[in-house]
mmCIF file of C-alpha atoms in Angstrom:
data_model
loop_
_atom_site.group_PDB
_atom_site.id
_atom_site.type_symbol
_atom_site.label_atom_id
_atom_site.label_comp_id
_atom_site.label_asym_id
_atom_site.label_seq_id
_atom_site.Cartn_x
_atom_site.Cartn_y
_atom_site.Cartn_z
ATOM 1 C CA MET A 1 100.066 75.739 106.406
ATOM 2 C CA ARG A 2 99.796 76.357 110.129
ATOM 3 C CA THR A 3 101.452 78.927 112.350
ATOM 4 C CA GLN A 4 100.745 80.459 115.728
ATOM 5 C CA VAL A 5 100.283 84.102 114.652
ATOM 6 C CA SER A 6 99.381 85.605 111.275
ATOM 7 C CA ILE A 7 100.534 89.232 111.044
ATOM 8 C CA ILE A 8 98.935 91.261 108.262
ATOM 9 C CA GLY A 9 101.008 94.304 107.265
ATOM 10 C CA ALA A 10 104.788 94.772 107.026
ATOM 11 C CA GLY A 11 105.073 98.327 108.261
ATOM 12 C CA PRO A 12 107.012 99.144 111.419
ATOM 13 C CA ALA A 13 104.282 97.692 113.681
ATOM 14 C CA GLY A 14 104.156 94.325 111.933
ATOM 15 C CA LEU A 15 107.915 94.030 111.492
ATOM 16 C CA LEU A 16 108.675 94.925 115.107
ATOM 17 C CA LEU A 17 105.976 92.599 116.432
ATOM 18 C CA GLY A 18 107.558 89.789 114.444
ATOM 19 C CA HIS A 19 110.873 90.359 116.210
ATOM 20 C CA ILE A 20 109.169 90.437 119.619
ATOM 21 C CA LEU A 21 107.366 87.174 118.900
ATOM 22 C CA ARG A 22 110.481 85.482 117.566
ATOM 23 C CA ARG A 23 112.364 86.395 120.725
ATOM 24 C CA ALA A 24 109.504 84.844 122.752
ATOM 25 C CA GLY A 25 109.641 81.647 120.692
ATOM 26 C CA VAL A 26 106.290 82.264 118.955
ATOM 27 C CA ASP A 27 105.963 81.254 115.289
ATOM 28 C CA PHE A 28 104.480 83.757 112.833
ATOM 29 C CA VAL A 29 103.902 84.522 109.171
ATOM 30 C CA LEU A 30 103.900 88.134 107.987
ATOM 31 C CA LEU A 31 101.758 88.987 104.936
ATOM 32 C CA GLU A 32 102.115 92.279 103.030
ATOM 33 C CA GLN A 33 100.018 93.422 100.071
ATOM 34 C CA LYS A 34 102.630 95.837 98.670
ATOM 35 C CA SER A 35 106.017 95.033 97.192
ATOM 36 C CA ARG A 36 109.213 95.037 99.216
ATOM 37 C CA GLU A 37 110.424 98.068 97.249
ATOM 38 C CA TYR A 38 107.240 99.988 98.040
ATOM 39 C CA VAL A 39 107.504 99.261 101.759
ATOM 40 C CA LEU A 40 111.159 100.339 101.829
ATOM 41 C CA GLY A 41 110.411 103.511 99.857
ATOM 42 C CA ARG A 42 107.721 105.004 102.105
ATOM 43 C CA VAL A 43 108.909 108.240 103.744
ATOM 44 C CA ARG A 44 107.233 108.747 107.111
ATOM 45 C CA ALA A 45 107.856 110.036 110.620
ATOM 46 C CA GLY A 46 111.265 110.461 112.133
ATOM 47 C CA VAL A 47 111.244 111.106 115.903
ATOM 48 C CA LEU A 48 111.497 108.256 118.415
ATOM 49 C CA GLU A 49 110.464 108.617 122.035
ATOM 50 C CA GLN A 50 112.803 107.445 124.766
ATOM 51 C CA GLY A 51 110.623 104.371 125.297
ATOM 52 C CA SER A 52 110.792 103.428 121.622
ATOM 53 C CA VAL A 53 114.577 103.628 121.693
ATOM 54 C CA ASP A 54 114.643 101.525 124.861
ATOM 55 C CA ILE A 55 112.476 98.797 123.277
ATOM 56 C CA LEU A 56 114.697 98.585 120.204
ATOM 57 C CA ARG A 57 117.771 98.410 122.416
ATOM 58 C CA GLU A 58 116.279 95.659 124.583
ATOM 59 C CA LEU A 59 115.553 93.608 121.457
ATOM 60 C CA GLY A 60 119.042 94.119 120.058
ATOM 61 C CA LEU A 61 117.609 96.067 117.098
ATOM 62 C CA ASP A 62 119.414 99.340 117.703
ATOM 63 C CA ALA A 63 122.689 98.878 115.794
ATOM 64 C CA ASP A 64 121.721 101.169 112.908
ATOM 65 C CA LEU A 65 119.883 103.494 115.280
ATOM 66 C CA ALA A 66 122.985 103.854 117.455
ATOM 67 C CA GLU A 67 125.074 104.678 114.392
ATOM 68 C CA ARG A 68 122.715 106.989 112.519
ATOM 69 C CA GLY A 69 120.195 108.269 115.065
ATOM 70 C CA LEU A 70 120.502 111.852 116.283
ATOM 71 C CA THR A 71 119.815 112.257 120.007
ATOM 72 C CA HIS A 72 118.015 115.492 120.880
ATOM 73 C CA HIS A 73 117.716 116.973 124.341
ATOM 74 C CA GLY A 74 114.653 119.074 123.603
ATOM 75 C CA ILE A 75 112.814 121.267 121.111
ATOM 76 C CA TYR A 76 112.470 124.951 120.306
ATOM 77 C CA LEU A 77 109.126 126.767 120.405
ATOM 78 C CA GLN A 78 109.165 129.939 118.302
ATOM 79 C CA TYR A 79 106.660 132.810 118.150
ATOM 80 C CA GLU A 80 106.664 136.591 117.831
ATOM 81 C CA GLY A 81 110.207 136.509 116.478
ATOM 82 C CA GLY A 82 111.612 134.783 119.577
ATOM 83 C CA ARG A 83 112.897 131.214 119.935
ATOM 84 C CA HIS A 84 112.664 129.383 123.274
ATOM 85 C CA HIS A 85 114.423 126.116 124.108
ATOM 86 C CA LEU A 86 112.800 123.376 126.216
ATOM 87 C CA ASP A 87 115.497 121.114 127.678
ATOM 88 C CA PHE A 88 113.903 117.682 128.154
ATOM 89 C CA VAL A 89 116.888 116.278 130.021
ATOM 90 C CA ASP A 90 116.752 119.082 132.554
ATOM 91 C CA LEU A 91 112.957 118.938 132.800
ATOM 92 C CA VAL A 92 112.225 115.197 132.874
ATOM 93 C CA GLY A 93 115.553 113.442 132.419
ATOM 94 C CA ARG A 94 114.683 112.022 128.989
ATOM 95 C CA THR A 95 115.612 112.538 125.332
ATOM 96 C CA VAL A 96 114.180 111.877 121.876
ATOM 97 C CA THR A 97 116.028 110.508 118.848
ATOM 98 C CA VAL A 98 115.652 111.584 115.241
ATOM 99 C CA TYR A 99 115.672 108.412 113.145
ATOM 100 C CA GLY A 100 113.497 108.113 110.057
ATOM 101 C CA GLN A 101 110.771 105.483 109.907
ATOM 102 C CA GLN A 102 112.149 104.501 106.513
ATOM 103 C CA ALA A 103 115.516 103.680 108.107
ATOM 104 C CA LEU A 104 113.819 101.747 110.917
ATOM 105 C CA VAL A 105 111.814 99.632 108.465
ATOM 106 C CA ARG A 106 114.939 98.935 106.429
ATOM 107 C CA HIS A 107 116.838 97.759 109.503
ATOM 108 C CA LEU A 108 113.970 95.664 110.891
ATOM 109 C CA LEU A 109 113.522 93.990 107.529
ATOM 110 C CA ALA A 110 117.245 93.315 107.163
ATOM 111 C CA GLU A 111 117.238 91.621 110.558
ATOM 112 C CA HIS A 112 114.257 89.504 109.515
ATOM 113 C CA ASP A 113 116.187 88.482 106.407
ATOM 114 C CA ARG A 114 119.174 87.574 108.529
ATOM 115 C CA VAL A 115 117.202 85.233 110.798
ATOM 116 C CA GLY A 116 115.020 83.813 108.011
ATOM 117 C CA SER A 117 111.580 85.095 109.029
ATOM 118 C CA ASP A 118 108.630 84.115 106.834
ATOM 119 C CA ILE A 119 107.649 87.452 105.265
ATOM 120 C CA ARG A 120 105.592 87.423 102.066
ATOM 121 C CA PHE A 121 105.348 90.570 99.964
ATOM 122 C CA GLU A 122 102.863 91.199 97.138
ATOM 123 C CA THR A 123 100.340 88.903 98.808
ATOM 124 C CA ALA A 124 97.047 89.922 97.218
ATOM 125 C CA GLY A 125 93.566 89.395 98.573
ATOM 126 C CA VAL A 126 94.409 88.692 102.213
ATOM 127 C CA VAL A 127 91.204 87.978 104.160
ATOM 128 C CA PRO A 128 90.919 86.905 107.821
ATOM 129 C CA HIS A 129 88.248 84.322 108.734
ATOM 130 C CA GLY A 130 86.827 82.672 111.833
ATOM 131 C CA LEU A 131 87.936 85.479 114.099
ATOM 132 C CA ASP A 132 85.259 84.721 116.691
ATOM 133 C CA THR A 133 86.366 81.091 116.954
ATOM 134 C CA ASP A 134 89.350 79.305 118.459
ATOM 135 C CA ALA A 135 90.574 78.427 114.969
ATOM 136 C CA PRO A 136 90.970 81.587 112.861
ATOM 137 C CA PHE A 137 92.635 81.447 109.468
ATOM 138 C CA VAL A 138 93.734 83.705 106.643
ATOM 139 C CA THR A 139 93.251 83.190 102.907
ATOM 140 C CA THR A 140 94.825 84.887 99.883
ATOM 141 C CA ASP A 141 93.963 85.309 96.217
ATOM 142 C CA ALA A 142 96.615 82.714 95.403
ATOM 143 C CA GLY A 143 94.493 80.069 97.144
ATOM 144 C CA GLU A 144 96.645 79.847 100.254
ATOM 145 C CA ARG A 145 95.117 79.101 103.641
ATOM 146 C CA ILE A 146 97.067 79.830 106.805
ATOM 147 C CA ASP A 147 95.614 78.387 110.004
ATOM 148 C CA CYS A 148 96.653 80.097 113.223
ATOM 149 C CA GLU A 149 95.579 80.941 116.745
ATOM 150 C CA ILE A 150 95.869 84.733 116.560
ATOM 151 C CA VAL A 151 95.566 87.276 113.734
ATOM 152 C CA VAL A 152 97.194 90.710 114.109
ATOM 153 C CA GLY A 153 96.006 93.561 111.913
ATOM 154 C CA ALA A 154 98.971 95.873 111.380
ATOM 155 C CA ASP A 155 97.788 96.782 107.889
ATOM 156 C CA GLY A 156 97.083 100.482 108.325
ATOM 157 C CA TYR A 157 94.023 102.675 108.026
ATOM 158 C CA HIS A 158 92.967 101.256 104.645
ATOM 159 C CA GLY A 159 93.657 97.618 105.541
ATOM 160 C CA VAL A 160 91.271 94.668 105.646
ATOM 161 C CA CYS A 161 91.446 93.896 109.366
ATOM 162 C CA ARG A 162 89.571 96.764 111.000
ATOM 163 C CA PRO A 163 86.506 96.369 108.694
ATOM 164 C CA ALA A 164 86.428 92.701 109.713
ATOM 165 C CA ILE A 165 85.304 93.709 113.216
ATOM 166 C CA PRO A 166 81.479 93.842 113.410
ATOM 167 C CA GLY A 167 80.078 97.124 114.707
ATOM 168 C CA ILE A 168 83.440 98.836 115.112
ATOM 169 C CA GLN A 169 83.294 102.633 115.168
ATOM 170 C CA ALA A 170 85.889 105.031 113.783
ATOM 171 C CA LEU A 171 86.091 108.217 115.848
ATOM 172 C CA GLU A 172 87.662 110.788 113.527
ATOM 173 C CA ARG A 173 88.537 114.427 113.167
ATOM 174 C CA ASN A 174 89.866 116.160 110.040
ATOM 175 C CA TYR A 175 91.916 119.323 110.497
ATOM 176 C CA PRO A 176 91.505 122.366 108.196
ATOM 177 C CA TYR A 177 95.206 122.475 107.337
ATOM 178 C CA ALA A 178 97.890 120.238 105.878
ATOM 179 C CA TRP A 179 101.677 119.990 105.878
ATOM 180 C CA LEU A 180 103.868 120.578 102.865
ATOM 181 C CA GLY A 181 106.956 118.533 103.713
ATOM 182 C CA ILE A 182 110.321 118.560 101.983
ATOM 183 C CA LEU A 183 113.593 116.672 102.181
ATOM 184 C CA ALA A 184 116.608 118.807 101.319
ATOM 185 C CA ASP A 185 120.236 117.833 100.779
ATOM 186 C CA VAL A 186 121.608 120.334 103.253
ATOM 187 C CA ALA A 187 122.936 120.028 106.791
ATOM 188 C CA PRO A 188 120.375 121.037 109.435
ATOM 189 C CA SER A 189 120.513 124.655 110.502
ATOM 190 C CA THR A 190 119.518 123.774 114.064
ATOM 191 C CA ASP A 191 120.635 121.437 116.837
ATOM 192 C CA ASP A 192 117.083 120.640 118.031
ATOM 193 C CA LEU A 193 113.736 120.643 116.224
ATOM 194 C CA ILE A 194 112.050 124.019 115.765
ATOM 195 C CA TYR A 195 108.265 124.442 115.989
ATOM 196 C CA ALA A 196 107.220 127.923 114.832
ATOM 197 C CA LEU A 197 103.913 129.782 114.915
ATOM 198 C CA HIS A 198 103.938 132.672 112.429
ATOM 199 C CA PRO A 199 101.069 134.884 111.182
ATOM 200 C CA GLU A 200 101.467 133.273 107.752
ATOM 201 C CA GLY A 201 101.240 129.757 109.202
ATOM 202 C CA PHE A 202 103.095 127.030 111.029
ATOM 203 C CA ALA A 203 106.622 125.961 110.066
ATOM 204 C CA MET A 204 108.948 123.268 111.387
ATOM 205 C CA HIS A 205 112.623 122.486 110.993
ATOM 206 C CA SER A 206 113.513 118.842 111.561
ATOM 207 C CA MET A 207 116.197 116.599 110.087
ATOM 208 C CA ARG A 208 116.850 113.089 108.844
ATOM 209 C CA SER A 209 120.619 112.986 109.269
ATOM 210 C CA ARG A 210 123.619 115.241 109.642
ATOM 211 C CA GLU A 211 123.429 115.860 105.892
ATOM 212 C CA VAL A 212 119.673 115.897 105.192
ATOM 213 C CA SER A 213 117.088 118.353 106.525
ATOM 214 C CA ARG A 214 113.339 117.771 106.840
ATOM 215 C CA LEU A 215 111.165 120.899 106.841
ATOM 216 C CA TYR A 216 107.432 121.565 106.876
ATOM 217 C CA LEU A 217 105.027 124.377 106.053
ATOM 218 C CA GLN A 218 101.350 124.754 106.917
ATOM 219 C CA VAL A 219 99.242 124.863 103.743
ATOM 220 C CA ASP A 220 95.568 124.451 102.917
ATOM 221 C CA PRO A 221 94.444 120.820 102.424
ATOM 222 C CA ASP A 222 93.277 121.468 98.854
ATOM 223 C CA GLU A 223 96.559 122.985 97.667
ATOM 224 C CA SER A 224 98.669 121.195 95.076
ATOM 225 C CA VAL A 225 102.362 120.550 95.502
ATOM 226 C CA ASP A 226 102.732 121.705 91.891
ATOM 227 C CA ASP A 227 101.897 125.239 93.038
ATOM 228 C CA TRP A 228 104.928 125.275 95.333
ATOM 229 C CA SER A 229 108.143 125.867 93.464
ATOM 230 C CA ASP A 230 111.414 125.324 95.296
ATOM 231 C CA ALA A 231 111.946 129.071 95.418
ATOM 232 C CA ARG A 232 108.498 129.671 96.932
ATOM 233 C CA ILE A 233 109.068 126.978 99.557
ATOM 234 C CA TRP A 234 112.407 128.406 100.683
ATOM 235 C CA GLU A 235 110.972 131.942 100.769
ATOM 236 C CA ALA A 236 108.123 130.815 103.025
ATOM 237 C CA LEU A 237 110.494 128.861 105.276
ATOM 238 C CA GLN A 238 112.834 131.839 105.577
ATOM 239 C CA THR A 239 109.902 134.075 106.545
ATOM 240 C CA ARG A 240 108.267 131.742 109.064
ATOM 241 C CA LEU A 241 111.432 130.362 110.686
ATOM 242 C CA GLY A 242 113.596 133.466 110.573
ATOM 243 C CA VAL A 243 114.873 135.060 113.793
ATOM 244 C CA PRO A 244 117.617 137.660 114.261
ATOM 245 C CA GLY A 245 121.129 136.249 114.283
ATOM 246 C CA TRP A 246 120.190 132.871 112.769
ATOM 247 C CA THR A 247 120.483 131.624 109.198
ATOM 248 C CA LEU A 248 118.423 128.929 107.502
ATOM 249 C CA THR A 249 120.737 127.322 104.969
ATOM 250 C CA GLU A 250 119.055 126.288 101.737
ATOM 251 C CA GLY A 251 119.836 123.243 99.592
ATOM 252 C CA ALA A 252 118.548 121.021 96.819
ATOM 253 C CA ILE A 253 115.011 119.742 97.480
ATOM 254 C CA THR A 254 114.856 116.013 96.715
ATOM 255 C CA GLU A 255 111.296 115.220 97.818
ATOM 256 C CA LYS A 256 108.138 117.214 98.521
ATOM 257 C CA SER A 257 104.578 116.217 99.298
ATOM 258 C CA ILE A 258 101.424 117.518 100.955
ATOM 259 C CA THR A 259 99.915 115.510 103.803
ATOM 260 C CA PRO A 260 96.408 116.200 105.197
ATOM 261 C CA MET A 261 96.124 116.181 108.988
ATOM 262 C CA ARG A 262 93.599 114.070 110.834
ATOM 263 C CA SER A 263 92.950 112.159 114.015
ATOM 264 C CA PHE A 264 91.331 108.741 114.184
ATOM 265 C CA VAL A 265 90.797 106.154 116.924
ATOM 266 C CA ALA A 266 88.953 102.858 116.557
ATOM 267 C CA SER A 267 86.409 102.058 119.260
ATOM 268 C CA THR A 268 88.160 98.737 119.939
ATOM 269 C CA LEU A 269 91.431 97.065 119.007
ATOM 270 C CA GLU A 270 90.196 93.499 119.336
ATOM 271 C CA TYR A 271 87.551 91.065 118.186
ATOM 272 C CA GLY A 272 87.814 87.422 119.135
ATOM 273 C CA ARG A 273 91.263 86.310 117.995
ATOM 274 C CA LEU A 274 91.960 89.497 115.963
ATOM 275 C CA PHE A 275 94.020 92.348 117.436
ATOM 276 C CA LEU A 276 94.769 95.706 115.782
ATOM 277 C CA ALA A 277 98.017 97.649 116.138
ATOM 278 C CA GLY A 278 99.387 100.918 114.782
ATOM 279 C CA ASP A 279 97.585 102.856 112.053
ATOM 280 C CA ALA A 280 94.954 100.120 111.753
ATOM 281 C CA GLY A 281 93.657 101.302 115.124
ATOM 282 C CA HIS A 282 94.610 104.969 115.370
ATOM 283 C CA ILE A 283 96.198 107.932 113.591
ATOM 284 C CA VAL A 284 97.426 111.244 115.022
ATOM 285 C CA PRO A 285 98.399 114.508 113.337
ATOM 286 C CA PRO A 286 102.196 114.638 113.034
ATOM 287 C CA THR A 287 102.726 117.709 115.211
ATOM 288 C CA GLY A 288 103.457 115.762 118.392
ATOM 289 C CA ALA A 289 105.577 113.066 116.671
ATOM 290 C CA LYS A 290 103.386 110.291 118.030
ATOM 291 C CA GLY A 291 102.329 108.078 115.087
ATOM 292 C CA LEU A 292 105.332 105.754 114.858
ATOM 293 C CA ASN A 293 105.775 105.745 118.628
ATOM 294 C CA SER A 294 102.141 104.757 119.153
ATOM 295 C CA ALA A 295 102.640 101.788 116.838
ATOM 296 C CA ILE A 296 105.731 100.731 118.776
ATOM 297 C CA ALA A 297 103.852 101.112 122.070
ATOM 298 C CA ASP A 298 101.016 98.932 120.750
ATOM 299 C CA VAL A 299 103.235 96.053 119.665
ATOM 300 C CA ALA A 300 105.376 96.227 122.793
ATOM 301 C CA LEU A 301 102.182 95.662 124.783
ATOM 302 C CA LEU A 302 100.655 93.188 122.335
ATOM 303 C CA GLY A 303 103.851 91.175 121.916
ATOM 304 C CA ARG A 304 104.103 90.554 125.646
ATOM 305 C CA ALA A 305 100.408 89.667 125.795
ATOM 306 C CA VAL A 306 100.659 87.181 122.912
ATOM 307 C CA ALA A 307 103.713 85.550 124.484
ATOM 308 C CA ALA A 308 101.804 85.236 127.770
ATOM 309 C CA HIS A 309 98.886 83.655 125.912
ATOM 310 C CA PHE A 310 101.100 80.884 124.558
ATOM 311 C CA ASP A 311 102.462 80.396 128.078
ATOM 312 C CA GLY A 312 98.925 79.783 129.315
ATOM 313 C CA ASP A 313 98.017 83.262 130.646
ATOM 314 C CA ASP A 314 95.275 85.071 128.691
ATOM 315 C CA ALA A 315 94.828 87.963 131.132
ATOM 316 C CA PRO A 316 97.251 90.396 129.377
ATOM 317 C CA LEU A 317 95.643 89.702 125.989
ATOM 318 C CA LYS A 318 92.192 90.418 127.420
ATOM 319 C CA ARG A 319 93.506 93.752 128.731
ATOM 320 C CA TYR A 320 95.301 94.734 125.512
ATOM 321 C CA SER A 321 92.622 96.827 123.812
ATOM 322 C CA ALA A 322 91.640 98.764 126.928
ATOM 323 C CA SER A 323 95.269 99.390 127.927
ATOM 324 C CA ALA A 324 96.406 100.446 124.463
ATOM 325 C CA LEU A 325 93.417 102.739 123.937
ATOM 326 C CA ALA A 326 93.844 104.352 127.362
ATOM 327 C CA ARG A 327 97.382 105.328 126.394
ATOM 328 C CA GLN A 328 96.296 106.339 122.897
ATOM 329 C CA TRP A 329 93.703 108.835 124.106
ATOM 330 C CA LYS A 330 96.374 110.583 126.166
ATOM 331 C CA VAL A 331 98.516 110.706 123.047
ATOM 332 C CA GLN A 332 95.586 112.062 121.027
ATOM 333 C CA GLN A 333 94.935 114.937 123.395
ATOM 334 C CA PHE A 334 98.610 115.937 123.373
ATOM 335 C CA SER A 335 98.798 115.817 119.569
ATOM 336 C CA GLN A 336 95.588 117.843 119.296
ATOM 337 C CA TRP A 337 96.874 120.407 121.793
ATOM 338 C CA MET A 338 100.180 120.848 119.961
ATOM 339 C CA THR A 339 98.423 121.040 116.601
ATOM 340 C CA GLU A 340 95.850 123.641 117.599
ATOM 341 C CA MET A 341 98.412 125.773 119.430
ATOM 342 C CA LEU A 342 100.860 125.964 116.532
ATOM 343 C CA HIS A 343 98.701 126.373 113.406
ATOM 344 C CA VAL A 344 97.021 129.497 112.069
ATOM 345 C CA HIS A 345 93.258 128.929 112.040
ATOM 346 C CA ARG A 346 92.315 130.362 108.665
ATOM 347 C CA GLU A 347 89.047 128.417 108.801
ATOM 348 C CA VAL A 348 87.729 130.967 111.311
ATOM 349 C CA ALA A 349 85.837 133.299 108.975
ATOM 350 C CA ASP A 350 85.284 136.309 111.248
ATOM 351 C CA PRO A 351 88.467 138.487 111.310
ATOM 352 C CA SER A 352 87.940 139.471 114.951
ATOM 353 C CA ALA A 353 87.413 135.891 116.065
ATOM 354 C CA ARG A 354 90.443 134.787 114.032
ATOM 355 C CA ALA A 355 92.610 137.488 115.627
ATOM 356 C CA PHE A 356 91.354 136.449 119.080
ATOM 357 C CA ARG A 357 92.229 132.838 118.343
ATOM 358 C CA TYR A 358 95.729 133.748 117.231
ATOM 359 C CA ARG A 359 96.372 135.952 120.264
ATOM 360 C CA SER A 360 95.161 133.160 122.576
ATOM 361 C CA GLN A 361 97.653 130.804 120.909
ATOM 362 C CA LEU A 362 100.421 133.297 121.620
ATOM 363 C CA GLY A 363 99.206 133.303 125.215
ATOM 364 C CA GLN A 364 99.451 129.506 125.319
ATOM 365 C CA LEU A 365 103.001 129.624 123.988
ATOM 366 C CA ALA A 366 104.010 132.404 126.372
ATOM 367 C CA TYR A 367 102.652 130.440 129.316
ATOM 368 C CA THR A 368 104.305 127.204 128.165
ATOM 369 C CA THR A 369 107.708 128.768 127.629
ATOM 370 C CA GLY A 370 107.458 130.832 130.809
ATOM 371 C CA SER A 371 106.397 128.117 133.236
ATOM 372 C CA ARG A 372 108.714 125.291 134.228
ATOM 373 C CA ASN A 373 105.704 123.173 135.195
ATOM 374 C CA ALA A 374 104.132 123.685 131.753
ATOM 375 C CA GLN A 375 107.437 122.906 130.065
ATOM 376 C CA ALA A 376 107.777 119.710 132.105
ATOM 377 C CA ALA A 377 104.265 118.601 131.112
ATOM 378 C CA LEU A 378 105.092 119.108 127.435
ATOM 379 C CA ALA A 379 108.477 117.392 127.802
ATOM 380 C CA GLU A 380 106.973 114.399 129.614
ATOM 381 C CA GLN A 381 104.464 113.810 126.838
ATOM 382 C CA TYR A 382 106.776 114.591 123.918
ATOM 383 C CA ALA A 383 109.569 112.346 125.210
ATOM 384 C CA GLY A 384 106.939 109.660 125.687
ATOM 385 C CA LEU A 385 104.447 108.256 128.166
ATOM 386 C CA PRO A 386 105.230 104.817 129.655
ATOM 387 C CA PHE A 387 104.499 101.789 127.469
#
């Protein structure tokens, strides 16, 4: 068969790009290795920047978001037993919205079903070919061949598209800590997200809805979730998040997992007629809530560039990789800054050096919460840089 764009990967990047292309009148096929049930069952990030919300609204894809999303005006930074609120609306005139990636994928896919998009799940052995020619194509284990003009790799870190780029480099950093994350059937105990630095480690209180809380604990990367009973988890959360006059309400834990933390950026997001988007090109630690938003930023930029290409203007497509990576490196530094400021650095072996590191982090937090300029810088980046 023939189409204009072959999209590989049906995560949020691929699904949203499909909607952008459809609105621009560009034909596409979306190929996904996993099953539909697997894609719908993945639990991932849950904070949308203002720009991400705006894009979904512009595309008419915000009906479920408007009904179920929780708008937040800021975050809390907590340390030394004190909790400090940063009001994003007051600081930069912007908000963020808590809306789980799982819910976003479900809604995007439902809208694709409604309009009859060509999405193929459980497509094994997808391989892109002829990427350095004007006639690329994609093959599958089932013997299919899809001829197209552009291939988009939205197939994640372990996908087939990034390795198809000759000489590409992966610039990576692994962090010496991980997050133990839980979902609990209990109403959130806070109005805005709480980021806490505690001598025993980082903790975070987020939410998925008005009835479901999402909470995190810093753990070592080699720990097993089996070593963390529900009782131990709640005890650690009570210790690390506790402040006078506030109560963390406990509930039934329905999901728990441990996620290592790492940063990764590909040296390029393009090769010939292949373009990477989302986790195929970059990954951030979750502290700054930037992973899903970076994917949305990529496809917002790429979708416009692809539409321009089919209108006869290749200039935006030629700028895509440089523009997307320029934004991504700003996102990386913010995520790294938040991560290093809020986690206990147990990897520092010398007790004196470790104590110095911790006290310097408290100094960072004291400066940030005590300076309106510092608060505004954090708010501007957290609520989202321009797309």
